[in-house]
mmCIF file of C-alpha atoms in Angstrom:
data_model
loop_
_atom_site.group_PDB
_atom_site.id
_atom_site.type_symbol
_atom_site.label_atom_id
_atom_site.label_comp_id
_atom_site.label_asym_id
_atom_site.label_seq_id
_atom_site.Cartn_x
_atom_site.Cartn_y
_atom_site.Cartn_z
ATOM 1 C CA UNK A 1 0.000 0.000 0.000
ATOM 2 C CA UNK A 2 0.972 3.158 -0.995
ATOM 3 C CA UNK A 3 2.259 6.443 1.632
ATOM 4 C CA UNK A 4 1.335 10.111 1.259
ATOM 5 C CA UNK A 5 2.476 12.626 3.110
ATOM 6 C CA UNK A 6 0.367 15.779 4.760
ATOM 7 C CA UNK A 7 0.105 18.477 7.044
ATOM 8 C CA UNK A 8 -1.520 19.259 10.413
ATOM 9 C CA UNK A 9 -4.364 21.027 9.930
ATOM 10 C CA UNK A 10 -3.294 24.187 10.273
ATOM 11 C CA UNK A 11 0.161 24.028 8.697
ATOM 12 C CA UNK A 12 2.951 26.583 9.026
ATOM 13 C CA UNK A 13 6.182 27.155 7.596
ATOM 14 C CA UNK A 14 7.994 24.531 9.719
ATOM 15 C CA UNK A 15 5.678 21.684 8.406
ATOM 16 C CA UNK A 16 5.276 22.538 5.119
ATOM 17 C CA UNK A 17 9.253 22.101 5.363
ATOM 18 C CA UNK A 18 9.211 18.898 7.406
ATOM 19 C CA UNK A 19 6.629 17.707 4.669
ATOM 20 C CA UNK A 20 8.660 18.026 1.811
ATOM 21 C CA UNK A 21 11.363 16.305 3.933
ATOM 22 C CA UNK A 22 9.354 13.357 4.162
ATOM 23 C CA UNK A 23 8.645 13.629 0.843
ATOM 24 C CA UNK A 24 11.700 13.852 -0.725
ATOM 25 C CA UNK A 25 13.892 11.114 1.862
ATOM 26 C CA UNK A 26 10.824 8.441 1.083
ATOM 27 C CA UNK A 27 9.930 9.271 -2.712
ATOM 28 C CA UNK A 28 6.492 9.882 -1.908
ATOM 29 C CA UNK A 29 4.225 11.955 -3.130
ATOM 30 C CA UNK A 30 2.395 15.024 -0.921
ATOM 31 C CA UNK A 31 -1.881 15.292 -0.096
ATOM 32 C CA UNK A 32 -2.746 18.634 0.809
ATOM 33 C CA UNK A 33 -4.769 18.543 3.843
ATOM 34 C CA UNK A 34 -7.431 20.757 2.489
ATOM 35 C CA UNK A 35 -9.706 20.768 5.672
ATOM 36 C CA UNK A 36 -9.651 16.785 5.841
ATOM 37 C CA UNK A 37 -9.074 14.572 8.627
ATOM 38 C CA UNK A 38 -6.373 12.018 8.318
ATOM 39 C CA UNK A 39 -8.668 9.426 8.527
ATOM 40 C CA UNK A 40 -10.414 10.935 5.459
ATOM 41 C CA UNK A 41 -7.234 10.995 3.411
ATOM 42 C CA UNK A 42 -6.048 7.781 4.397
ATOM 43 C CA UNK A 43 -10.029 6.284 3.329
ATOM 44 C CA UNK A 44 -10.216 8.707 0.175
ATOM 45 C CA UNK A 45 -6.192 7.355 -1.290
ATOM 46 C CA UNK A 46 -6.469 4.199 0.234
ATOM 47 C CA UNK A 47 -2.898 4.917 1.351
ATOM 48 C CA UNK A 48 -1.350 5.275 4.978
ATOM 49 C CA UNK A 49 -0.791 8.584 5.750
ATOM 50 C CA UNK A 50 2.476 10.679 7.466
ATOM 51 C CA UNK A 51 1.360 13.856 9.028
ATOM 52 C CA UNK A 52 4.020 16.658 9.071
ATOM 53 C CA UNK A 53 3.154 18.690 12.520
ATOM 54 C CA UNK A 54 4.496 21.480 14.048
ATOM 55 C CA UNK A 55 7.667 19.619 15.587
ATOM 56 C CA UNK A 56 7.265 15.681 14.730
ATOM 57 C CA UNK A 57 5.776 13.430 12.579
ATOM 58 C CA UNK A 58 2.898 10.919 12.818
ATOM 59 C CA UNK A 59 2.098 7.892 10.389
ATOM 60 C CA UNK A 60 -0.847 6.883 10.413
ATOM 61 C CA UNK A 61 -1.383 3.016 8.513
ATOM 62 C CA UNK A 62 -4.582 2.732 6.991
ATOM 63 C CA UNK A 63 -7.287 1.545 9.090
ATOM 64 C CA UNK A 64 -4.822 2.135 12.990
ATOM 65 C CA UNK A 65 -6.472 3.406 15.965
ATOM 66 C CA UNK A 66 -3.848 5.433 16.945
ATOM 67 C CA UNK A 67 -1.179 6.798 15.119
ATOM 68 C CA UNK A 68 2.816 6.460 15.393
ATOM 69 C CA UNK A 69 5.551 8.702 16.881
ATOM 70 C CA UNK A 70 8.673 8.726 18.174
ATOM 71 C CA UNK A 71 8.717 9.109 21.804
ATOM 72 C CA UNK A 72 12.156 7.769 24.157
ATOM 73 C CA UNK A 73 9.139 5.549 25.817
ATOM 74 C CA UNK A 74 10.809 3.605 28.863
ATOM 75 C CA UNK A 75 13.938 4.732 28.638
ATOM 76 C CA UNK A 76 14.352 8.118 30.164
ATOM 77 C CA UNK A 77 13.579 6.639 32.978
ATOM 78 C CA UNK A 78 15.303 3.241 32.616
ATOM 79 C CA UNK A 79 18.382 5.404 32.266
ATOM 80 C CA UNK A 80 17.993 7.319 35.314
ATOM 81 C CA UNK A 81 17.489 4.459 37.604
ATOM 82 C CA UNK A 82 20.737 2.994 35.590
ATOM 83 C CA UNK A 83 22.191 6.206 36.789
ATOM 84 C CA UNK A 84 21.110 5.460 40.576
ATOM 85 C CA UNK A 85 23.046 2.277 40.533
ATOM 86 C CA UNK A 86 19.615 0.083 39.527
ATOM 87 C CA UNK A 87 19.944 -3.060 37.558
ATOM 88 C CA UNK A 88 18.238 -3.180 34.033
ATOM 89 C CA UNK A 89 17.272 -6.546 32.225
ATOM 90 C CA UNK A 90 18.487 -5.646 28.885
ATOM 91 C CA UNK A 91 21.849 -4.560 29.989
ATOM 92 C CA UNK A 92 21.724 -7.749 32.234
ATOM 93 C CA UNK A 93 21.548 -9.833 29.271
ATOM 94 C CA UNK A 94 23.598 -8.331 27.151
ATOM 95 C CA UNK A 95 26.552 -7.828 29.429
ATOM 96 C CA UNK A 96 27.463 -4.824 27.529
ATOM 97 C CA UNK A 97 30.063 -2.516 28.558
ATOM 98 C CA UNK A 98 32.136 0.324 27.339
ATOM 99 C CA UNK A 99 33.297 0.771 23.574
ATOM 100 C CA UNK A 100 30.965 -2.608 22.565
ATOM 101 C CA UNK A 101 29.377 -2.900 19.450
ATOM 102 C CA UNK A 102 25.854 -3.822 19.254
ATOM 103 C CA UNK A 103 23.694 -4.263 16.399
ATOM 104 C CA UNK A 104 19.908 -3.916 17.422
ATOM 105 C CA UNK A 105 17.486 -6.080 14.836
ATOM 106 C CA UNK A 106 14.550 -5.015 15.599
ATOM 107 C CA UNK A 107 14.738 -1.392 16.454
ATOM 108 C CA UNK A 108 10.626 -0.598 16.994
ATOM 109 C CA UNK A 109 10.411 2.086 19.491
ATOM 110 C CA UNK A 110 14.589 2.458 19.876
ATOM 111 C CA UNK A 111 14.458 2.341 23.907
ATOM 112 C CA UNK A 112 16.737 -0.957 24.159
ATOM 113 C CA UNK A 113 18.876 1.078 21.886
ATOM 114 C CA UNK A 114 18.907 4.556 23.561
ATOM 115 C CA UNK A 115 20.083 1.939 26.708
ATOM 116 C CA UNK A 116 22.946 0.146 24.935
ATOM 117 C CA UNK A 117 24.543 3.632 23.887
ATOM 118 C CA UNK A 118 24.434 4.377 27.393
ATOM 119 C CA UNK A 119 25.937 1.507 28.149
ATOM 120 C CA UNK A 120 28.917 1.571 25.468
ATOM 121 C CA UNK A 121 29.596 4.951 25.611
ATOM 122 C CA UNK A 122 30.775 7.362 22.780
ATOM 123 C CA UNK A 123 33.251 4.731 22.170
ATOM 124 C CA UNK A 124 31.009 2.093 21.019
ATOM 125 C CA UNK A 125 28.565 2.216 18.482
ATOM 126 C CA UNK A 126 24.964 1.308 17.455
ATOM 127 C CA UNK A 127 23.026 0.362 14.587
ATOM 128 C CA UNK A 128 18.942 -0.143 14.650
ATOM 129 C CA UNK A 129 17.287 -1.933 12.189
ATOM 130 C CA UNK A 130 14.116 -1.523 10.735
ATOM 131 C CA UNK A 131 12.426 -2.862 8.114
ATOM 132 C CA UNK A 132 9.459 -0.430 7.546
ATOM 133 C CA UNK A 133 10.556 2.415 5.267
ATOM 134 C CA UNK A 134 7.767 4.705 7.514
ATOM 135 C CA UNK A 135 8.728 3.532 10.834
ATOM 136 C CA UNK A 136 12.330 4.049 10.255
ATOM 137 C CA UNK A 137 12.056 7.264 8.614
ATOM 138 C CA UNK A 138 10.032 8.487 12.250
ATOM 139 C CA UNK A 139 11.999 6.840 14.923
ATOM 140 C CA UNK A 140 15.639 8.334 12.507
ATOM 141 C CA UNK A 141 14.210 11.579 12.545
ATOM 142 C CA UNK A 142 13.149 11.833 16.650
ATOM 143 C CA UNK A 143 16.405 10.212 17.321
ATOM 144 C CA UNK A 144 18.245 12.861 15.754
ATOM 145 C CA UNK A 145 15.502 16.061 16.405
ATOM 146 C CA UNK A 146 13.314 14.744 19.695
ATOM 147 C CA UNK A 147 13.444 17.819 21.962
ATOM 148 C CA UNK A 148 14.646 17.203 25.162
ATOM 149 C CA UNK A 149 16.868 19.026 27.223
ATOM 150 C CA UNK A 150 17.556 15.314 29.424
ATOM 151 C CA UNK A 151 21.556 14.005 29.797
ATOM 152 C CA UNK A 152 22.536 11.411 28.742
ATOM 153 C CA UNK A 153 19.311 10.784 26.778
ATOM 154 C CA UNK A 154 19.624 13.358 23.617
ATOM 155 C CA UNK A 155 23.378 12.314 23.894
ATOM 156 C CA UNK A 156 22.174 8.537 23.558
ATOM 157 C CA UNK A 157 19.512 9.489 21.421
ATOM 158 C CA UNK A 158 21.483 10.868 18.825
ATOM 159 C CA UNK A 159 24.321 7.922 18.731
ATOM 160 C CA UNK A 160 22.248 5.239 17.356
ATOM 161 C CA UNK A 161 22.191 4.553 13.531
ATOM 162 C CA UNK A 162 19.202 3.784 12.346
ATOM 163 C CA UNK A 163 19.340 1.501 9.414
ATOM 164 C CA UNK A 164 16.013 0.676 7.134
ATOM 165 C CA UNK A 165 16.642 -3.411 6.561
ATOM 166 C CA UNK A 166 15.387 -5.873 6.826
ATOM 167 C CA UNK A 167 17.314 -7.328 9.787
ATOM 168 C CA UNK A 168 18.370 -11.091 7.857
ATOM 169 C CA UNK A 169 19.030 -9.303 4.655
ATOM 170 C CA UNK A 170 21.257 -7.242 6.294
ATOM 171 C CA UNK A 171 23.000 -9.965 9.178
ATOM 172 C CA UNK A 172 24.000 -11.983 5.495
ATOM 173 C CA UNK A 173 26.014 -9.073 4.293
ATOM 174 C CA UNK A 174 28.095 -8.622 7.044
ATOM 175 C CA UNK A 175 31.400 -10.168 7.718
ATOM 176 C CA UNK A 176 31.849 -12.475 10.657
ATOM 177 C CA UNK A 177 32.232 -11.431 14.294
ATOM 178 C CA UNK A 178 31.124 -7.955 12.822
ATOM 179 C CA UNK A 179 29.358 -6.538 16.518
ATOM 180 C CA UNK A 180 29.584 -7.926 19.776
ATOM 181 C CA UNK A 181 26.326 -8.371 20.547
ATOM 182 C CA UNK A 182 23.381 -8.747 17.824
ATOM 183 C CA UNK A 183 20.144 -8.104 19.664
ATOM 184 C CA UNK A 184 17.031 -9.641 18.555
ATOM 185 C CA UNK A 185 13.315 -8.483 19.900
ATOM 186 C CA UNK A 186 10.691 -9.868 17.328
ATOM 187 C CA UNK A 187 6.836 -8.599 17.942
ATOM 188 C CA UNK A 188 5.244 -10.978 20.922
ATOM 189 C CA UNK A 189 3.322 -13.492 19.442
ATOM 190 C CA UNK A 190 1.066 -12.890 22.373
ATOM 191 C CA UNK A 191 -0.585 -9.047 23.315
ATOM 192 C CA UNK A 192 0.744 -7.759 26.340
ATOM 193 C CA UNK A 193 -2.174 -5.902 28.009
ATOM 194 C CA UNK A 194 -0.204 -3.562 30.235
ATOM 195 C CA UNK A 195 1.837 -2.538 27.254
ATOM 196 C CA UNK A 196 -0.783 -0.285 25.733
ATOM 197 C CA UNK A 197 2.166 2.405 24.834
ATOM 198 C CA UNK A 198 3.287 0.067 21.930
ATOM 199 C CA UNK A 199 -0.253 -0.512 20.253
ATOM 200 C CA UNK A 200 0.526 2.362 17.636
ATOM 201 C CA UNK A 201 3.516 0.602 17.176
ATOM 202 C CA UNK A 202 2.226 -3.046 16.074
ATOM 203 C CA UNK A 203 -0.382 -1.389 14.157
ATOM 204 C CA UNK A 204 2.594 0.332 12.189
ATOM 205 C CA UNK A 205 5.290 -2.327 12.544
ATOM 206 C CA UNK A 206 6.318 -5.434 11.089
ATOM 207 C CA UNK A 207 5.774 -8.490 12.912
ATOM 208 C CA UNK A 208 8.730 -10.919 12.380
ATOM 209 C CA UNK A 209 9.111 -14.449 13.496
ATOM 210 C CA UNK A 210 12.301 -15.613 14.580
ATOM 211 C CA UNK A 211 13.370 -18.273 12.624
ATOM 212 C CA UNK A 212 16.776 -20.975 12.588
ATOM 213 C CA UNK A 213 18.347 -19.184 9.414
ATOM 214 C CA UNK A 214 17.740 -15.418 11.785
ATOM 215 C CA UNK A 215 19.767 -17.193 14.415
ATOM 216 C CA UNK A 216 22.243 -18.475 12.690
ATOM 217 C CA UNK A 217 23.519 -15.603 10.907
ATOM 218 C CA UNK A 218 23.591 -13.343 14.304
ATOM 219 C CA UNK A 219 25.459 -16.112 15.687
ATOM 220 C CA UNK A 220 27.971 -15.431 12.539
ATOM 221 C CA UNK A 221 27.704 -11.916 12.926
ATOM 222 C CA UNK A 222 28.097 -11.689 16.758
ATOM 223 C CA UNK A 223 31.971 -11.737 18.703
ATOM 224 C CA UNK A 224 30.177 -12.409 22.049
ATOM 225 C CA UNK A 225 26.559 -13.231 22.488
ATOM 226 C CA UNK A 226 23.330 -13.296 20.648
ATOM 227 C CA UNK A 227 20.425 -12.373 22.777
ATOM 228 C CA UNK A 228 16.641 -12.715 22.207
ATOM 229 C CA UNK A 229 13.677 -11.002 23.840
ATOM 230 C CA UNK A 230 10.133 -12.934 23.917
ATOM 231 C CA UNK A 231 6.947 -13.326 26.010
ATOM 232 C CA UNK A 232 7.329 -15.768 28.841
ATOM 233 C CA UNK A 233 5.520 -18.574 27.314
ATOM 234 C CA UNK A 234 7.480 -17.869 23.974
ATOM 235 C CA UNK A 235 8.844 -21.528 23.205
ATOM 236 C CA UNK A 236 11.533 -19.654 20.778
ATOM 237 C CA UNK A 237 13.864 -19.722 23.863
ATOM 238 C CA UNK A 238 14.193 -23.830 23.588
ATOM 239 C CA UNK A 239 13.420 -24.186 20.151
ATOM 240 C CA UNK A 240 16.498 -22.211 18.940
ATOM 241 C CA UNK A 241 18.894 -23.582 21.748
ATOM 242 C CA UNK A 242 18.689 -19.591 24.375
ATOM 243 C CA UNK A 243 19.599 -20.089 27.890
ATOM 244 C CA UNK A 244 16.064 -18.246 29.359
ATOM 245 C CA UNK A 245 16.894 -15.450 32.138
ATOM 246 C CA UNK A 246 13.498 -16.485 34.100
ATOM 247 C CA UNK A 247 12.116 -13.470 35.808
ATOM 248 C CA UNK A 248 8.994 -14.524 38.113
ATOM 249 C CA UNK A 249 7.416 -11.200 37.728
ATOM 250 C CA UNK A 250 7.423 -10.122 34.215
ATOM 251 C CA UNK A 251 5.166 -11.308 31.650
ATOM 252 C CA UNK A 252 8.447 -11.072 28.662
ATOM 253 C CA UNK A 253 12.456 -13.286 29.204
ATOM 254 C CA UNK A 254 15.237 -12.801 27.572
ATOM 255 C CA UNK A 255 17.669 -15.366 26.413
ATOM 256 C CA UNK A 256 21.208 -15.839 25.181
ATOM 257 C CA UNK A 257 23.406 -17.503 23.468
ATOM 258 C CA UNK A 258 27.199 -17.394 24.122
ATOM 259 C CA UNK A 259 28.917 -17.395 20.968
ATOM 260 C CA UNK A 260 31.719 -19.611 22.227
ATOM 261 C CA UNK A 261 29.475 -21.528 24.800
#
């Protein structure tokens, strides 16, 4: 299905500009808003629909309830109770530390990755995937424009590379032992209900399954470990050979595989 691009409703000069940004970085072509909702557009063109607004962007798939932005989510204040000393799952799992390399498969919302360039510093480096050209044209530009006057989060925010791929595609070009840690989060194959934040998110993402070939080219592609996130009843964990980090309390693991264990 085909993307347009609009305004808000009452544009100015900023989103006019930030609309013919969208425009010309995705090859689309632009739907003036002429007094329409979005929902209207989207209906009329049978297309989704990006709205340029007066300091972000929202895309809007045809027929979503809600539409998608960037927003740091979790991890402002994931990084400030990383700050106090707190443990954090992710980092946990992926034993990261200081000038690391991590390559992040499944980018979605970027708040694993805003955490990992916390973790590695300005020393390390990484690179998001994401497979949907609209969802990685939102979350590249409010990593690199999201106001915030936070520290370390803009600092974090702005490390990460965000890379439109499709994350297998991608693991095959690269050479062996490429990043330390290759970091895989596919979309639960079961609805979390607490996580209501992300339901914009699987309405405009892609939902990938994990699969043996996925696995074995991070393995390839990974110096140190390979780690998975699922929901707790997820059977990827044994299927694909992940020592599980059980946690009692939360309804998502993650698992890992040492690359030389």
């Amino acid at each position: 299905m085909r993307t347009i691009v609009t305004t808000a409703g009452r544009p100015d000069d900023l989103s006019i500009t930030l609309a013919q940004k969208a425009c010309d970085e995705l090859g689309i072509s632009f739907e003036p808003r002429k007094k329409r909702s979005v929902s209207k557009i989207s209906e009329t063109l049978d297309a989704n629909v990006i709205m340029a607004g007066k300091n972000r962007y929202e895309y809007y798939p045809k027929g979503a309830t809600a539409p998608f932005f960037f927003h740091p989510n979790s991890a402002a204040f994931r990084l400030k109770r990383i700050d106090r000393g707190e443990g954090d799952p992710f980092l946990h799992a992926t034993e990261l530390v200081r000038g690391d390399s991590i390559l992040d498969c499944t980018l979605g919302m970027g708040s694993d990755a805003i955490v990992a360039a916390f973790a590695v510093g300005t020393e390390g480096e990484v690179v998001g995937l994401e497979v949907n050209h609209n969802v990685a044209f939102i979350v590249k530009h409010g990593m690199k424009n999201y106001d915030t006057s936070e520290l370390p989060l803009t600092e974090c925010m702005r490390q990460i590379k965000v890379v439109q791929r499709e994350a297998l595609d991608y693991l095959k070009e690269l050479p062996d032992s490429s990043f330390d840690v290759v970091y895989m989060d596919p979309m639960f194959e079961e609805i979390i209900v607490e996580s209501n934040n992300f339901e914009a998110l699987r309405d405009a993402g892609s939902h990938q399954q994990l699969t043996a070939k996925w696995v074995q080219e991070a393995l390839r592609v990974a110096r140190k470990r390979v780690v998975v996130k699922a929901h707790f009843r997820s059977r990827i964990f044994e299927e694909y050979g992940f020592t599980r980090d059980v946690r009692l309390t939360a309804k998502f693991h993650y698992g890992v595989i040492e690359k030389n264990g």
